[in-house]
PDB file of C-alpha atoms in Angstrom:
ATOM      1  CA  MET F1044     164.140  60.841 -11.534  1.00 48.00           C
ATOM      2  CA  LYS F1045     162.000  61.053  -8.356  1.00 49.00           C
ATOM      3  CA  THR F1046     159.181  62.867  -9.992  1.00 51.00           C
ATOM      4  CA  LYS F1047     159.088  60.159 -12.812  1.00 51.00           C
ATOM      5  CA  ASP F1048     158.830  57.558 -10.249  1.00 51.00           C
ATOM      6  CA  LYS F1049     155.937  59.253  -8.436  1.00 53.00           C
ATOM      7  CA  THR F1050     154.098  59.379 -11.838  1.00 50.00           C
ATOM      8  CA  THR F1051     154.869  55.858 -12.465  1.00 50.00           C
ATOM      9  CA  SER F1052     153.559  54.688  -9.125  1.00 52.00           C
ATOM     10  CA  LYS F1053     150.383  56.860  -9.601  1.00 57.00           C
ATOM     11  CA  VAL F1054     149.747  55.351 -13.133  1.00 55.00           C
ATOM     12  CA  ALA F1055     150.347  51.763 -12.014  1.00 62.00           C
ATOM     13  CA  PRO F1056     147.637  51.612  -9.293  1.00 74.00           C
ATOM     14  CA  ARG F1057     145.251  53.460 -11.621  1.00 74.00           C
ATOM     15  CA  CYS F1058     145.531  50.673 -14.158  1.00 80.00           C
ATOM     16  CA  GLN F1059     145.093  48.074 -11.638  1.00 80.00           C
ATOM     17  CA  VAL F1060     142.096  49.620 -10.488  1.00 77.00           C
ATOM     18  CA  GLN F1061     140.687  50.028 -13.885  1.00 78.00           C
ATOM     19  CA  GLN F1062     141.534  46.368 -14.608  1.00 79.00           C
ATOM     20  CA  ARG F1063     139.637  45.330 -11.587  1.00 78.00           C
ATOM     21  CA  LEU F1064     136.734  47.406 -12.362  1.00 74.00           C
ATOM     22  CA  VAL F1065     136.608  45.852 -15.574  1.00 74.00           C
ATOM     23  CA  ARG F1066     136.873  42.271 -14.046  1.00 75.00           C
ATOM     24  CA  MET F1067     134.108  43.178 -11.636  1.00 74.00           C
ATOM     25  CA  LYS F1068     131.770  44.371 -14.221  1.00 73.00           C
ATOM     26  CA  GLN F1069     132.224  41.132 -16.361  1.00 70.00           C
ATOM     27  CA  LYS F1070     131.714  38.959 -13.308  1.00 72.00           C
ATOM     28  CA  GLU F1071     128.614  41.071 -12.376  1.00 72.00           C
ATOM     29  CA  ALA F1072     127.177  40.644 -16.049  1.00 66.00           C
ATOM     30  CA  THR F1073     127.848  36.961 -15.751  1.00 71.00           C
ATOM     31  CA  GLU F1074     126.281  36.638 -12.425  1.00 81.00           C
ATOM     32  CA  PHE F1075     123.377  38.657 -13.667  1.00 82.00           C
ATOM     33  CA  LYS F1076     122.879  36.033 -16.427  1.00 85.00           C
ATOM     34  CA  GLU F1077     122.652  33.268 -14.024  1.00 88.00           C
ATOM     35  CA  HIS F1078     120.396  35.179 -11.558  1.00 89.00           C
ATOM     36  CA  LEU F1079     118.120  36.021 -14.631  1.00 90.00           C
ATOM     37  CA  ASP F1080     118.038  32.331 -15.599  1.00 91.00           C
ATOM     38  CA  ASN F1081     117.055  31.304 -12.072  1.00 92.00           C
ATOM     39  CA  LEU F1082     114.536  33.746 -11.726  1.00 93.00           C
ATOM     40  CA  ASN F1083     112.956  32.915 -14.943  1.00 93.00           C
ATOM     41  CA  ASP F1084     112.873  29.201 -14.029  1.00 94.00           C
ATOM     42  CA  GLY F1085     111.362  29.925 -10.730  1.00 94.00           C
ATOM     43  CA  VAL F1086     108.690  32.350 -11.937  1.00 94.00           C
ATOM     44  CA  ILE F1087     107.594  29.862 -14.761  1.00 94.00           C
ATOM     45  CA  ALA F1088     107.527  26.880 -12.372  1.00 93.00           C
ATOM     46  CA  ILE F1089     105.258  29.007  -9.914  1.00 93.00           C
ATOM     47  CA  ILE F1090     102.977  29.924 -13.053  1.00 91.00           C
ATOM     48  CA  LEU F1091     102.693  26.453 -14.076  1.00 90.00           C
ATOM     49  CA  THR F1092     101.932  25.186 -10.386  1.00 91.00           C
ATOM     50  CA  VAL F1093      99.414  28.216  -9.984  1.00 88.00           C
ATOM     51  CA  MET F1094      97.618  27.111 -13.194  1.00 86.00           C
ATOM     52  CA  VAL F1095      97.115  23.514 -12.087  1.00 88.00           C
ATOM     53  CA  LEU F1096      95.871  24.420  -8.708  1.00 87.00           C
ATOM     54  CA  GLU F1097      93.264  26.632 -10.388  1.00 83.00           C
ATOM     55  CA  VAL F1098      91.623  23.665 -12.102  1.00 83.00           C
ATOM     56  CA  PRO F1099      88.114  23.164 -10.486  1.00 81.00           C
ATOM     57  CA  LEU F1100      87.560  19.790  -9.014  1.00 82.00           C
ATOM     58  CA  PRO F1101      84.326  17.925 -10.097  1.00 83.00           C
ATOM     59  CA  ASN F1102      83.277  17.828  -6.589  1.00 78.00           C
ATOM     60  CA  GLN F1103      83.316  21.561  -6.080  1.00 67.00           C
ATOM     61  CA  ALA F1104      80.265  23.733  -6.275  1.00 69.00           C
ATOM     62  CA  GLY F1105      78.485  22.236  -8.862  1.00 73.00           C
ATOM     63  CA  VAL F1106      81.263  21.428 -11.356  1.00 72.00           C
ATOM     64  CA  SER F1107      80.355  18.429 -13.613  1.00 83.00           C
ATOM     65  CA  TYR F1108      82.904  15.937 -14.954  1.00 84.00           C
ATOM     66  CA  ARG F1109      82.478  17.436 -18.441  1.00 84.00           C
ATOM     67  CA  ASN F1110      83.380  21.131 -17.118  1.00 81.00           C
ATOM     68  CA  PHE F1111      86.315  19.382 -15.217  1.00 84.00           C
ATOM     69  CA  MET F1112      87.675  17.715 -18.478  1.00 87.00           C
ATOM     70  CA  GLY F1113      86.941  21.043 -20.364  1.00 85.00           C
ATOM     71  CA  SER F1114      89.006  22.823 -17.635  1.00 84.00           C
ATOM     72  CA  ILE F1115      91.965  20.042 -17.786  1.00 89.00           C
ATOM     73  CA  PHE F1116      92.035  20.731 -21.701  1.00 89.00           C
ATOM     74  CA  ILE F1117      92.370  24.497 -21.172  1.00 86.00           C
ATOM     75  CA  PHE F1118      95.003  23.857 -18.547  1.00 89.00           C
ATOM     76  CA  LEU F1119      96.903  21.644 -20.885  1.00 91.00           C
ATOM     77  CA  VAL F1120      96.857  24.279 -23.863  1.00 89.00           C
ATOM     78  CA  SER F1121      98.112  26.805 -21.374  1.00 88.00           C
ATOM     79  CA  PHE F1122     100.598  24.729 -19.820  1.00 92.00           C
ATOM     80  CA  PHE F1123     102.226  23.829 -23.197  1.00 93.00           C
ATOM     81  CA  VAL F1124     101.919  27.603 -23.973  1.00 91.00           C
ATOM     82  CA  VAL F1125     103.994  28.622 -20.963  1.00 93.00           C
ATOM     83  CA  ALA F1126     106.324  25.676 -21.181  1.00 94.00           C
ATOM     84  CA  ASN F1127     107.078  26.740 -24.879  1.00 94.00           C
ATOM     85  CA  PHE F1128     107.831  30.239 -23.828  1.00 93.00           C
ATOM     86  CA  TRP F1129     110.287  28.780 -21.132  1.00 94.00           C
ATOM     87  CA  TYR F1130     111.941  26.621 -23.802  1.00 94.00           C
ATOM     88  CA  ASP F1131     112.172  29.546 -26.267  1.00 92.00           C
ATOM     89  CA  LEU F1132     113.641  31.840 -23.513  1.00 91.00           C
ATOM     90  CA  ASN F1133     116.257  29.513 -22.408  1.00 90.00           C
ATOM     91  CA  ARG F1134     117.410  28.847 -26.013  1.00 89.00           C
ATOM     92  CA  MET F1135     117.703  32.476 -26.559  1.00 85.00           C
ATOM     93  CA  LEU F1136     119.681  33.075 -23.505  1.00 84.00           C
ATOM     94  CA  LEU F1137     121.931  30.137 -24.234  1.00 84.00           C
ATOM     95  CA  VAL F1138     124.017  32.098 -26.735  1.00 80.00           C
ATOM     96  CA  LEU F1139     124.825  34.717 -24.190  1.00 81.00           C
ATOM     97  CA  ASN F1140     127.690  35.012 -21.600  1.00 80.00           C
ATOM     98  CA  ARG F1141     126.122  37.980 -20.075  1.00 80.00           C
ATOM     99  CA  VAL F1142     122.782  40.162 -20.106  1.00 84.00           C
ATOM    100  CA  THR F1143     122.125  43.866 -20.151  1.00 83.00           C
ATOM    101  CA  LYS F1144     120.193  46.043 -18.043  1.00 85.00           C
ATOM    102  CA  LYS F1145     118.022  46.439 -21.190  1.00 86.00           C
ATOM    103  CA  MET F1146     117.444  42.663 -21.515  1.00 87.00           C
ATOM    104  CA  ILE F1147     116.625  42.222 -17.764  1.00 90.00           C
ATOM    105  CA  ILE F1148     113.903  44.897 -17.747  1.00 92.00           C
ATOM    106  CA  ILE F1149     112.333  43.477 -21.065  1.00 92.00           C
ATOM    107  CA  ASP F1150     112.460  40.218 -19.355  1.00 92.00           C
ATOM    108  CA  PHE F1151     110.556  41.542 -16.286  1.00 94.00           C
ATOM    109  CA  VAL F1152     107.861  42.757 -18.570  1.00 93.00           C
ATOM    110  CA  PHE F1153     107.833  39.151 -20.306  1.00 94.00           C
ATOM    111  CA  LEU F1154     107.398  37.552 -16.797  1.00 94.00           C
ATOM    112  CA  ALA F1155     104.498  39.933 -15.810  1.00 94.00           C
ATOM    113  CA  ALA F1156     102.823  39.245 -19.087  1.00 92.00           C
ATOM    114  CA  LEU F1157     103.491  35.526 -18.537  1.00 92.00           C
ATOM    115  CA  SER F1158     102.116  35.724 -14.723  1.00 92.00           C
ATOM    116  CA  VAL F1159      98.672  36.984 -15.992  1.00 92.00           C
ATOM    117  CA  ILE F1160      98.274  33.783 -17.981  1.00 88.00           C
ATOM    118  CA  PRO F1161      97.014  31.771 -14.915  1.00 87.00           C
ATOM    119  CA  MET F1162      94.388  34.073 -13.882  1.00 88.00           C
ATOM    120  CA  LEU F1163      93.207  34.433 -17.622  1.00 89.00           C
ATOM    121  CA  THR F1164      93.389  30.449 -17.815  1.00 85.00           C
ATOM    122  CA  LYS F1165      90.971  30.192 -14.787  1.00 84.00           C
ATOM    123  CA  TRP F1166      88.638  32.903 -16.209  1.00 88.00           C
ATOM    124  CA  MET F1167      88.417  30.651 -19.491  1.00 83.00           C
ATOM    125  CA  MET F1168      87.785  27.521 -17.326  1.00 79.00           C
ATOM    126  CA  LEU F1169      84.937  29.183 -15.219  1.00 80.00           C
ATOM    127  CA  GLU F1170      83.524  31.289 -18.148  1.00 84.00           C
ATOM    128  CA  PRO F1171      84.556  30.634 -21.436  1.00 82.00           C
ATOM    129  CA  THR F1172      83.432  33.754 -23.160  1.00 90.00           C
ATOM    130  CA  GLY F1173      84.852  35.562 -26.211  1.00 92.00           C
ATOM    131  CA  LEU F1174      86.205  38.387 -23.729  1.00 94.00           C
ATOM    132  CA  ALA F1175      88.212  35.834 -21.573  1.00 91.00           C
ATOM    133  CA  VAL F1176      89.726  34.420 -24.823  1.00 91.00           C
ATOM    134  CA  PHE F1177      90.508  37.746 -26.280  1.00 94.00           C
ATOM    135  CA  ASP F1178      92.285  38.859 -22.957  1.00 93.00           C
ATOM    136  CA  TYR F1179      94.242  35.732 -23.040  1.00 91.00           C
ATOM    137  CA  GLY F1180      95.298  36.411 -26.442  1.00 92.00           C
ATOM    138  CA  ILE F1181      96.306  39.973 -25.488  1.00 94.00           C
ATOM    139  CA  ALA F1182      98.564  38.487 -22.593  1.00 93.00           C
ATOM    140  CA  TYR F1183      99.902  35.956 -25.254  1.00 92.00           C
ATOM    141  CA  PHE F1184     100.532  38.615 -27.716  1.00 95.00           C
ATOM    142  CA  ILE F1185     102.455  40.927 -25.138  1.00 94.00           C
ATOM    143  CA  ALA F1186     104.484  37.772 -24.028  1.00 93.00           C
ATOM    144  CA  ASN F1187     105.374  37.026 -27.700  1.00 93.00           C
ATOM    145  CA  LEU F1188     106.269  40.789 -28.269  1.00 94.00           C
ATOM    146  CA  MET F1189     108.674  40.752 -25.288  1.00 92.00           C
ATOM    147  CA  LYS F1190     110.165  37.452 -26.217  1.00 91.00           C
ATOM    148  CA  LEU F1191     110.693  38.900 -29.752  1.00 92.00           C
ATOM    149  CA  ILE F1192     112.429  42.034 -28.169  1.00 91.00           C
ATOM    150  CA  ILE F1193     114.665  39.771 -25.925  1.00 89.00           C
ATOM    151  CA  SER F1194     115.565  37.674 -28.754  1.00 87.00           C
ATOM    152  CA  ALA F1195     116.783  40.713 -30.852  1.00 87.00           C
ATOM    153  CA  SER F1196     118.434  42.124 -27.707  1.00 84.00           C
ATOM    154  CA  ALA F1197     120.147  38.613 -27.114  1.00 83.00           C
ATOM    155  CA  TRP F1198     121.515  38.567 -30.664  1.00 82.00           C
ATOM    156  CA  GLU F1199     122.506  42.042 -30.616  1.00 82.00           C
ATOM    157  CA  GLU F1200     124.553  41.315 -27.401  1.00 78.00           C
ATOM    158  CA  PHE F1201     125.872  38.132 -29.152  1.00 76.00           C
ATOM    159  CA  PHE F1202     127.357  40.036 -32.115  1.00 75.00           C
ATOM    160  CA  ASN F1203     128.608  42.753 -29.765  1.00 71.00           C
ATOM    161  CA  GLU F1204     130.717  40.217 -28.138  1.00 64.00           C
ATOM    162  CA  VAL F1205     132.272  38.697 -31.117  1.00 62.00           C
ATOM    163  CA  GLU F1206     135.348  40.375 -32.166  1.00 63.00           C
ATOM    164  CA  GLY F1207     135.023  42.111 -35.686  1.00 60.00           C
ATOM    165  CA  SER F1208     131.367  41.276 -36.209  1.00 56.00           C
ATOM    166  CA  PRO F1209     129.250  43.695 -38.014  1.00 56.00           C
ATOM    167  CA  LYS F1210     127.053  46.048 -35.656  1.00 56.00           C
ATOM    168  CA  MET F1211     124.152  44.708 -37.550  1.00 52.00           C
ATOM    169  CA  PHE F1212     121.620  45.405 -34.595  1.00 47.00           C
ATOM    170  CA  ARG F1213     122.777  48.787 -33.961  1.00 48.00           C
ATOM    171  CA  CYS F1214     120.650  50.558 -36.518  1.00 47.00           C
ATOM    172  CA  GLY F1215     117.484  48.332 -36.285  1.00 49.00           C
ATOM    173  CA  TRP F1216     114.621  48.777 -34.028  1.00 48.00           C
ATOM    174  CA  ALA F1217     116.358  46.822 -31.252  1.00 47.00           C
ATOM    175  CA  GLY F1218     118.536  50.058 -30.956  1.00 47.00           C
ATOM    176  CA  ALA F1219     115.486  52.051 -29.966  1.00 48.00           C
ATOM    177  CA  TRP F1220     115.952  50.333 -26.680  1.00 45.00           C
ATOM    178  CA  SER F1221     119.174  51.563 -26.111  1.00 46.00           C
ATOM    179  CA  TRP F1222     118.133  54.142 -23.715  1.00 42.00           C
ATOM    180  CA  PHE F1223     117.878  51.484 -20.807  1.00 41.00           C
TER     181      PHE F1223
END
């Protein structure tokens, strides 16, 4: 009888520890989502601020009013491009209760691509050449590609959270990112 009590007493704490670890992991995943949302908001707010600060004023080093208005137009286009990325990203992440490491890493690549846009916007303001527009397009393409991958990962995670849902994203191209 004493032996049975010892094994029972050893099993009970082990189950409690496992349950506690599961709760901690769920809490950590939820907190990571909140941190990721805050990071995205902060980085995108900084990107938008830097872009407006890069607009050359008409009184600076030979900048004409015509060039100033062209720069304002380029700024507004870039502003709405970045704002649209923020909107789409927030809508995608709203469906989730938690994020995975894979999604965080992809989001970092997305933010890196988005962070290049102010520099490329300035380049187009100062020297609107085909190469500047092409490079802007590459950054835009990479950001869109990362947004697409984040979206696929978000839906994969969403369906994994729903009991009895088909594992439809496991076999797709989003499953190729499972090594994260």
